[in-house]
PDB file of C-alpha atoms in Angstrom:
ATOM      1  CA  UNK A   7      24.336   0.587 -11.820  1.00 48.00           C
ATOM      2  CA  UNK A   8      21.266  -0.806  -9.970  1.00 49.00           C
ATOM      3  CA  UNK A   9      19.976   2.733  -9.007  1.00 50.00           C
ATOM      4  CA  UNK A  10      19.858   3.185 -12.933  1.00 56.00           C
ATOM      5  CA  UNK A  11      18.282  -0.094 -13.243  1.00 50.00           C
ATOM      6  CA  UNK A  12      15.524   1.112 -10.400  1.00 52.00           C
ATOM      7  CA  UNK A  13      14.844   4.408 -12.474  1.00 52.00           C
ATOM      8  CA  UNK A  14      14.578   2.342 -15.496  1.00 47.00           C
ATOM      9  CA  UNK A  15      12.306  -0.223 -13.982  1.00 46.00           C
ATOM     10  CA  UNK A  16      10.324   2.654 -12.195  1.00 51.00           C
ATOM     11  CA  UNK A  17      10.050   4.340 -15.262  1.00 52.00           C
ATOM     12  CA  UNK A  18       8.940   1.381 -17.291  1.00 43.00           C
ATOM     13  CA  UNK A  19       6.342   0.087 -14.789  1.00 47.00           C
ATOM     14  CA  UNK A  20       4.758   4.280 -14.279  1.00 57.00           C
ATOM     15  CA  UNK A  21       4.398   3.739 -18.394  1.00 43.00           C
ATOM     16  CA  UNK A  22       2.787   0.692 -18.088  1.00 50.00           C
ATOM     17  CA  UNK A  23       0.191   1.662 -15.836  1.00 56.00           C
ATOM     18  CA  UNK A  24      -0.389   4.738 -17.483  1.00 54.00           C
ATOM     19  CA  UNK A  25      -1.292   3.069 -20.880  1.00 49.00           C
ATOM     20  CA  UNK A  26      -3.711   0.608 -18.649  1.00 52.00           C
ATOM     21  CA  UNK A  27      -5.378   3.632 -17.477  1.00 54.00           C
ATOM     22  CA  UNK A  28      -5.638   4.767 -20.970  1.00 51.00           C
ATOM     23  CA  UNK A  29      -6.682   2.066 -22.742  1.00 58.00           C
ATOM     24  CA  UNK A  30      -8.519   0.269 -20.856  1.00 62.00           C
ATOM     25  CA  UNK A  31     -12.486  -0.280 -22.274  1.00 65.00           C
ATOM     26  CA  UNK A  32     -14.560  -1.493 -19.530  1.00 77.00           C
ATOM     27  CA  UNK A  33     -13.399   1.062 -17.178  1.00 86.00           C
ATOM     28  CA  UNK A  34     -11.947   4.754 -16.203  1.00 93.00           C
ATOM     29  CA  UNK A  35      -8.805   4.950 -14.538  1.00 93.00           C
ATOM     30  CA  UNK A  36      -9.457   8.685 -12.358  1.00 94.00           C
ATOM     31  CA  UNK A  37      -6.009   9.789 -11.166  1.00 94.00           C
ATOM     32  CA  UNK A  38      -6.942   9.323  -7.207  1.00 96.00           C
ATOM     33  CA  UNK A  39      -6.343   8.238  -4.423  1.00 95.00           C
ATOM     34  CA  UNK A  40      -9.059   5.483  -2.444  1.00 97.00           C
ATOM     35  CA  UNK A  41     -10.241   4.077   0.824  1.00 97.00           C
ATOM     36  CA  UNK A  42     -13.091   2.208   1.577  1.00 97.00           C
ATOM     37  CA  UNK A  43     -15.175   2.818   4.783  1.00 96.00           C
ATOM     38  CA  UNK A  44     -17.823   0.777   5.556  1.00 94.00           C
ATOM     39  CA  UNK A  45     -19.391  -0.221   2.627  1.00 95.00           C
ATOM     40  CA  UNK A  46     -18.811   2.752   0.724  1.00 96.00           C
ATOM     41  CA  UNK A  47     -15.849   4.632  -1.306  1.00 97.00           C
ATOM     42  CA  UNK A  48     -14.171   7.783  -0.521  1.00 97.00           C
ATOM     43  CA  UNK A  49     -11.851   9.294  -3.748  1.00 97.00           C
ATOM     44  CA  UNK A  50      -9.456  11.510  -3.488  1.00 97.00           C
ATOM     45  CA  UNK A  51      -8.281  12.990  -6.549  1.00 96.00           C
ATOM     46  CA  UNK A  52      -5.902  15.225  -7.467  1.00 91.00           C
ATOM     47  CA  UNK A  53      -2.101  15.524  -9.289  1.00 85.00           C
ATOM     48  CA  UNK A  54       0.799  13.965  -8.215  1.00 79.00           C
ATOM     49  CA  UNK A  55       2.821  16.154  -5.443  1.00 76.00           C
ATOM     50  CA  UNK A  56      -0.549  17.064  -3.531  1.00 80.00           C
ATOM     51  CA  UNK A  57      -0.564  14.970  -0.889  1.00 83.00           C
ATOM     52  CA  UNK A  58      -2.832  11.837  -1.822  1.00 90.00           C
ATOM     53  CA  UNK A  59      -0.631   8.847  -0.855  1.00 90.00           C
ATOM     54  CA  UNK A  60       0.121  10.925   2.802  1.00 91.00           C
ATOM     55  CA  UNK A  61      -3.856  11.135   3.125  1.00 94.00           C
ATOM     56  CA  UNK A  62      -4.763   7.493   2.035  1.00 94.00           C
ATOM     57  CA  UNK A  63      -2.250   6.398   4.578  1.00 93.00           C
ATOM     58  CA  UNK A  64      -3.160   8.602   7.253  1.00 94.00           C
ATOM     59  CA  UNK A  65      -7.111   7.253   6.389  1.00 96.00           C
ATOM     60  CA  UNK A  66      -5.769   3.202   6.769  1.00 95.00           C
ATOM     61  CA  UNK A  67      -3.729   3.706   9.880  1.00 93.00           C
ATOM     62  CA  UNK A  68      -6.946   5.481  10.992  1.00 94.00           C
ATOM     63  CA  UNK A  69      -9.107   1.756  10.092  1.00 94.00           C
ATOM     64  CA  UNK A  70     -10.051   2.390   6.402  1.00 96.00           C
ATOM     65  CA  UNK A  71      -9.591  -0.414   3.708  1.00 97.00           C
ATOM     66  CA  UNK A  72      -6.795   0.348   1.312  1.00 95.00           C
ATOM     67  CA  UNK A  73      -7.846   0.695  -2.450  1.00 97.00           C
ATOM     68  CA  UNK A  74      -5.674   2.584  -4.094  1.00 94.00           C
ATOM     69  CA  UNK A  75      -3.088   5.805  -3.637  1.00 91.00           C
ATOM     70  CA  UNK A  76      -2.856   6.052  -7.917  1.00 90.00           C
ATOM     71  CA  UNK A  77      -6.162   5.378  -9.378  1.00 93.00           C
ATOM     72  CA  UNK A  78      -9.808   5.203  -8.787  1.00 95.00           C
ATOM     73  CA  UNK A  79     -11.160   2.218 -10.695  1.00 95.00           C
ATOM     74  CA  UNK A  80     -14.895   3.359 -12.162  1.00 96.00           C
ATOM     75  CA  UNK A  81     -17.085   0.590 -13.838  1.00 94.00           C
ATOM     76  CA  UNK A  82     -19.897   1.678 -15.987  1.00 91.00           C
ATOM     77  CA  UNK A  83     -22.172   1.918 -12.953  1.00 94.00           C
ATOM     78  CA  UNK A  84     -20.006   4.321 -11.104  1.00 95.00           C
ATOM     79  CA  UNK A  85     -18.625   2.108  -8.370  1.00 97.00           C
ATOM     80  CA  UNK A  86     -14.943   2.155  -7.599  1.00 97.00           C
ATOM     81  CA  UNK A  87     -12.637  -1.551  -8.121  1.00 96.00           C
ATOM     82  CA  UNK A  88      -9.525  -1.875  -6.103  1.00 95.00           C
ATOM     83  CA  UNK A  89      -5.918  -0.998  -7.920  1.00 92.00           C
ATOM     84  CA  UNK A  90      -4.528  -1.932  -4.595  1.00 84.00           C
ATOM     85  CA  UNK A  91      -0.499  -1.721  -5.657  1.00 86.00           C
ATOM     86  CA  UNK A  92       2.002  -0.613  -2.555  1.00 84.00           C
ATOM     87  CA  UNK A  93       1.606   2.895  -1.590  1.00 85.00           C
ATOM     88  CA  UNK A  94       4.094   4.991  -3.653  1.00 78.00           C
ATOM     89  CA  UNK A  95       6.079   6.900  -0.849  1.00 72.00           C
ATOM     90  CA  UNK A  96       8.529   9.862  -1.835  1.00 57.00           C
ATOM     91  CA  UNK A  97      11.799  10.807   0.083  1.00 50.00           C
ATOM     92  CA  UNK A  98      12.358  14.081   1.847  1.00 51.00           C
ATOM     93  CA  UNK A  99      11.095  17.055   0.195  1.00 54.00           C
ATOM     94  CA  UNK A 100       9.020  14.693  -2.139  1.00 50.00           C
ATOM     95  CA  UNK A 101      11.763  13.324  -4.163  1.00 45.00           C
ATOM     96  CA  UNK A 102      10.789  10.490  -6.798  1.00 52.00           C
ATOM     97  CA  UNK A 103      14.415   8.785  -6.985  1.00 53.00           C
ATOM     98  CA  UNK A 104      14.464   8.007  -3.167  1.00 50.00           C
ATOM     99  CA  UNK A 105      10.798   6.636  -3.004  1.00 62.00           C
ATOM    100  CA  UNK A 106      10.019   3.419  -1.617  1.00 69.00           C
ATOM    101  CA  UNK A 107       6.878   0.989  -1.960  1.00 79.00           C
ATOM    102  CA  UNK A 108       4.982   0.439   1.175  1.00 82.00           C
ATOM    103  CA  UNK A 109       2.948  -2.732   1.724  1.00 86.00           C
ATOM    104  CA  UNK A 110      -0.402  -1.863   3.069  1.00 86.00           C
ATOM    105  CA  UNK A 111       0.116  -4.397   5.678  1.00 86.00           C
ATOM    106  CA  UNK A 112       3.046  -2.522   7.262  1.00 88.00           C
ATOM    107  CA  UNK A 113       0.936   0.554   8.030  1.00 84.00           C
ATOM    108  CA  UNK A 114      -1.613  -2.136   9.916  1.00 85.00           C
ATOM    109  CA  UNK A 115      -4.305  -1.849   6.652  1.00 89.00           C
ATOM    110  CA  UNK A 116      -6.245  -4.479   4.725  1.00 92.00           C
ATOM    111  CA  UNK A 117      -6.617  -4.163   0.939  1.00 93.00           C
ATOM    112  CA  UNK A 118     -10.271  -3.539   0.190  1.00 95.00           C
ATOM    113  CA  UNK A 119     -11.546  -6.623  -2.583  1.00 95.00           C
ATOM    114  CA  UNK A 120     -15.118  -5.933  -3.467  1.00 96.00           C
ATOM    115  CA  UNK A 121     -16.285  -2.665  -5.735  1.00 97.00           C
ATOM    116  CA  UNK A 122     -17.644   0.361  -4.005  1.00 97.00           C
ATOM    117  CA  UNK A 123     -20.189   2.484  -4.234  1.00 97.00           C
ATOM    118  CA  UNK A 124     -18.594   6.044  -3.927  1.00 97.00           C
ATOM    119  CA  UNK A 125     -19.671   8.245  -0.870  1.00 96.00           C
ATOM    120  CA  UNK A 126     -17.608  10.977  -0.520  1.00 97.00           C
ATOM    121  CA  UNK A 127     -14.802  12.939  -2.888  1.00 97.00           C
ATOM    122  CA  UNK A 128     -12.265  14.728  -0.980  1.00 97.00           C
ATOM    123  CA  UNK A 129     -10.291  17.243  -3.400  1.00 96.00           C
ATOM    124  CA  UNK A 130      -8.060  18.534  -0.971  1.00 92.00           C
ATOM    125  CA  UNK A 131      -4.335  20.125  -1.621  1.00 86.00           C
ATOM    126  CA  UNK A 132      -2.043  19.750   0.919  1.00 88.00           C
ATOM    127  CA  UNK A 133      -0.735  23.406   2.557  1.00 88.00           C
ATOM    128  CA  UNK A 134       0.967  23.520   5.633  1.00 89.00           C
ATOM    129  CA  UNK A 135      -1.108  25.081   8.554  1.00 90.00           C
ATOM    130  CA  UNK A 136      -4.327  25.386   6.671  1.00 92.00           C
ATOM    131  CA  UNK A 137      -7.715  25.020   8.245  1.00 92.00           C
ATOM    132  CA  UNK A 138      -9.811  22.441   6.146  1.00 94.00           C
ATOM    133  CA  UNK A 139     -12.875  24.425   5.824  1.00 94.00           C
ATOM    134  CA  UNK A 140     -14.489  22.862   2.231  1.00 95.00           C
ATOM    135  CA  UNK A 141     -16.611  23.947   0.327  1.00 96.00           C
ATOM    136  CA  UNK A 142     -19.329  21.348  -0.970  1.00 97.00           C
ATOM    137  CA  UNK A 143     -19.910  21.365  -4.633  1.00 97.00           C
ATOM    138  CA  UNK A 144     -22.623  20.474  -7.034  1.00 96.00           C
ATOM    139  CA  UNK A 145     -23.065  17.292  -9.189  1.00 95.00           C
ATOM    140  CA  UNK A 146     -22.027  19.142 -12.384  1.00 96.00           C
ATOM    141  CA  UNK A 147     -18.812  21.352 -10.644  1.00 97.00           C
ATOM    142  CA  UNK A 148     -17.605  17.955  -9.252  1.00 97.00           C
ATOM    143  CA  UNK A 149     -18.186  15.876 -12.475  1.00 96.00           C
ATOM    144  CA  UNK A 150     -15.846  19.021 -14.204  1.00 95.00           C
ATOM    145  CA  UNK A 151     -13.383  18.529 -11.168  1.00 96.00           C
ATOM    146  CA  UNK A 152     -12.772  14.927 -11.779  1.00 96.00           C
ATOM    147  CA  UNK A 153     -12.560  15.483 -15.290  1.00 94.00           C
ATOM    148  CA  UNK A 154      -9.527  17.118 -15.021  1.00 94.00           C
ATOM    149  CA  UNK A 155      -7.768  13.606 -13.320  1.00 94.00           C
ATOM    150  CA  UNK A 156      -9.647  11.156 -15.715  1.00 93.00           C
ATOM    151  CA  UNK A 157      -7.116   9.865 -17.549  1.00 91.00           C
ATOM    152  CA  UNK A 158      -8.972   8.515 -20.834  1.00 86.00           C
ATOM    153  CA  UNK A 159     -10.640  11.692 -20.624  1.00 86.00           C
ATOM    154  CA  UNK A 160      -9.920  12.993 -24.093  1.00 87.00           C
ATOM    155  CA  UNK A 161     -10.063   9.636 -25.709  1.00 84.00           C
ATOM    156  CA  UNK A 162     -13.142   8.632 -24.382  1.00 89.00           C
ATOM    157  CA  UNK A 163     -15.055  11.709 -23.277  1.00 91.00           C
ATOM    158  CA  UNK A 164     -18.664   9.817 -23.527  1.00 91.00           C
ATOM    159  CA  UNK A 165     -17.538   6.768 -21.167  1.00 90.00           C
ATOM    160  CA  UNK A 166     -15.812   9.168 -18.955  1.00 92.00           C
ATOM    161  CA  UNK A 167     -18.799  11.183 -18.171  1.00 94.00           C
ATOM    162  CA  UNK A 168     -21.149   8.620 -18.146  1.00 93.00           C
ATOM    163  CA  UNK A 169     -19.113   6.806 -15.077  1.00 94.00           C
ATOM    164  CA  UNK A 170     -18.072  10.026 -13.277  1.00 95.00           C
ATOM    165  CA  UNK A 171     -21.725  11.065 -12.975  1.00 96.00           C
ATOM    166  CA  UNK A 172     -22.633   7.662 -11.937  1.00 96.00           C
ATOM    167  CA  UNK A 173     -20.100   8.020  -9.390  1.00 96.00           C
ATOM    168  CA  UNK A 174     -20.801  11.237  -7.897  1.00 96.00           C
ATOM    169  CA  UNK A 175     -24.723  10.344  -8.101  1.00 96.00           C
ATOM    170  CA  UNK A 176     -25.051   9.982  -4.392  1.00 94.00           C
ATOM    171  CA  UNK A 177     -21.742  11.133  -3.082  1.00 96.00           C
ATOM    172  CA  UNK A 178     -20.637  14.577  -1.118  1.00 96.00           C
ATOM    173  CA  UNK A 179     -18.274  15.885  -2.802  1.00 97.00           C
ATOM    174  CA  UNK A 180     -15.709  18.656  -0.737  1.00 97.00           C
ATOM    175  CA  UNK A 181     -12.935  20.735  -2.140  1.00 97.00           C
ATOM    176  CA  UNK A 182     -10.455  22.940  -0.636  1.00 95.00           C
ATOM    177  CA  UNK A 183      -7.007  23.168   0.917  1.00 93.00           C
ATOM    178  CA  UNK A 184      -6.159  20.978   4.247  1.00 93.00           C
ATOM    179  CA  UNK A 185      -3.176  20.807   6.736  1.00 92.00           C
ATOM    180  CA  UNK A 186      -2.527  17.489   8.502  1.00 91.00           C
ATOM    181  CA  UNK A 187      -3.152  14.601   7.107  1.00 92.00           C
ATOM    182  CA  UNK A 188      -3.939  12.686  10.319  1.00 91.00           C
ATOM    183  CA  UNK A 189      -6.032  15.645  11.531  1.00 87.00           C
ATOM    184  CA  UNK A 190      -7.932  15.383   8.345  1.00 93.00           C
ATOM    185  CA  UNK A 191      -8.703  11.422   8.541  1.00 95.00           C
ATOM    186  CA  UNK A 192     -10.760  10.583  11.361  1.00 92.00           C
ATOM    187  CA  UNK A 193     -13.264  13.858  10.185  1.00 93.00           C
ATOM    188  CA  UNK A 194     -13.293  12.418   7.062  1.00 95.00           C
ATOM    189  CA  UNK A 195     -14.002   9.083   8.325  1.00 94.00           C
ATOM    190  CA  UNK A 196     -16.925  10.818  10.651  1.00 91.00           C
ATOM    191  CA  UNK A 197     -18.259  12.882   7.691  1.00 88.00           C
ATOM    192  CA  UNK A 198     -18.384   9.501   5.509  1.00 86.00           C
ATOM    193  CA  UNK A 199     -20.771   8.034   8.657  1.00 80.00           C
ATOM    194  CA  UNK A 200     -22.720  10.802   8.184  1.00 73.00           C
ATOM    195  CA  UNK A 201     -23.210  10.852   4.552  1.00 68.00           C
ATOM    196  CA  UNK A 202     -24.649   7.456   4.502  1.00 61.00           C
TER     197      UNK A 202
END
């Protein structure tokens, strides 16, 4: 009986923060997942299943502040507000009904507080024993990209665009498959240095 109770509170709270995303008028909830690193934001977006939560965790352990492993937060400006819930972690083979929340804290992270500017969007699929070799993209293929995880998307369209543009203004924005997500961290964290 309180398994069912966890699936029904699971469910309920998933449907909660699903409407915020939708509904909400001052921002644009992007379906991501988000680190901060040193004074700037790196996204990662993507679907559920592809890895995000392992590569935000892999990014804190590695020193990066903890935003988010659900949702990038954009304002109308483009920079990026903490949704800093516990990570979301799946059981074996990526089963939802055996997933656990993870304090930040226990993985040696500090929850990012103050909004970012974004620097660099990583949309990056997790396959085992791929080489991350990116490509970079272009202000309008990564605007398109992001589109596709914006959540108000359809409801808004105007206020959607508006903020992803803002946010990929000054960013580098990568896409293609990775392996590791440890491997992947500290060059992301390097390429972020670099991009400043």
């Amino acid at each position: 009986q309180s398994i069912a109770y966890g699936a029904l509170f699971t469910a309920f709270h998933r449907h909660a923060e699903l409407l915020t995303a939708l509904r909400a008028q001052n921002c644009v909830f992007l379906h991501a997942g988000v680190v901060g690193w040193r004074g700037r934001a790196l996204i990662i977006p993507g679907r559920s299943m592809t890895g995000k939560t392992t590569l935000v965790s892999a990014l804190v352990r590695a020193g990066a502040e903890y935003y988010s492993d659900e949702f990038a937060v954009l304002d109308g400006r483009g920079r990026v507000h903490p949704f800093a819930k516990p990570l979301s972690i799946r059981g074996a083979g990526g089963c939802d009904r055996h997933a656990r929340s993870q304090r930040v804290e226990e993985l040696g992270g500090v929850r990012g507080t103050e909004p970012l500017p974004v620097g660099l969007v990583v949309l990056a699929e997790h396959r085992p024993g791929a080489s991350w070799r990116p490509t970079r993209l272009t202000r309008g293929q990564a605007v398109l990209e992001m589109l596709a995880h914006t959540v108000p998307a359809r409801v808004r369209p105007e206020a959607s665009l508006v903020s992803l543009e803002r946010a990929v203004a000054k960013a580098v924005v990568l896409k293609g498959e990775r392996g590791e997500a440890e491997d992947l961290a500290v060059e992301l964290l390097r390429l972020s240095e670099a991009t400043e």
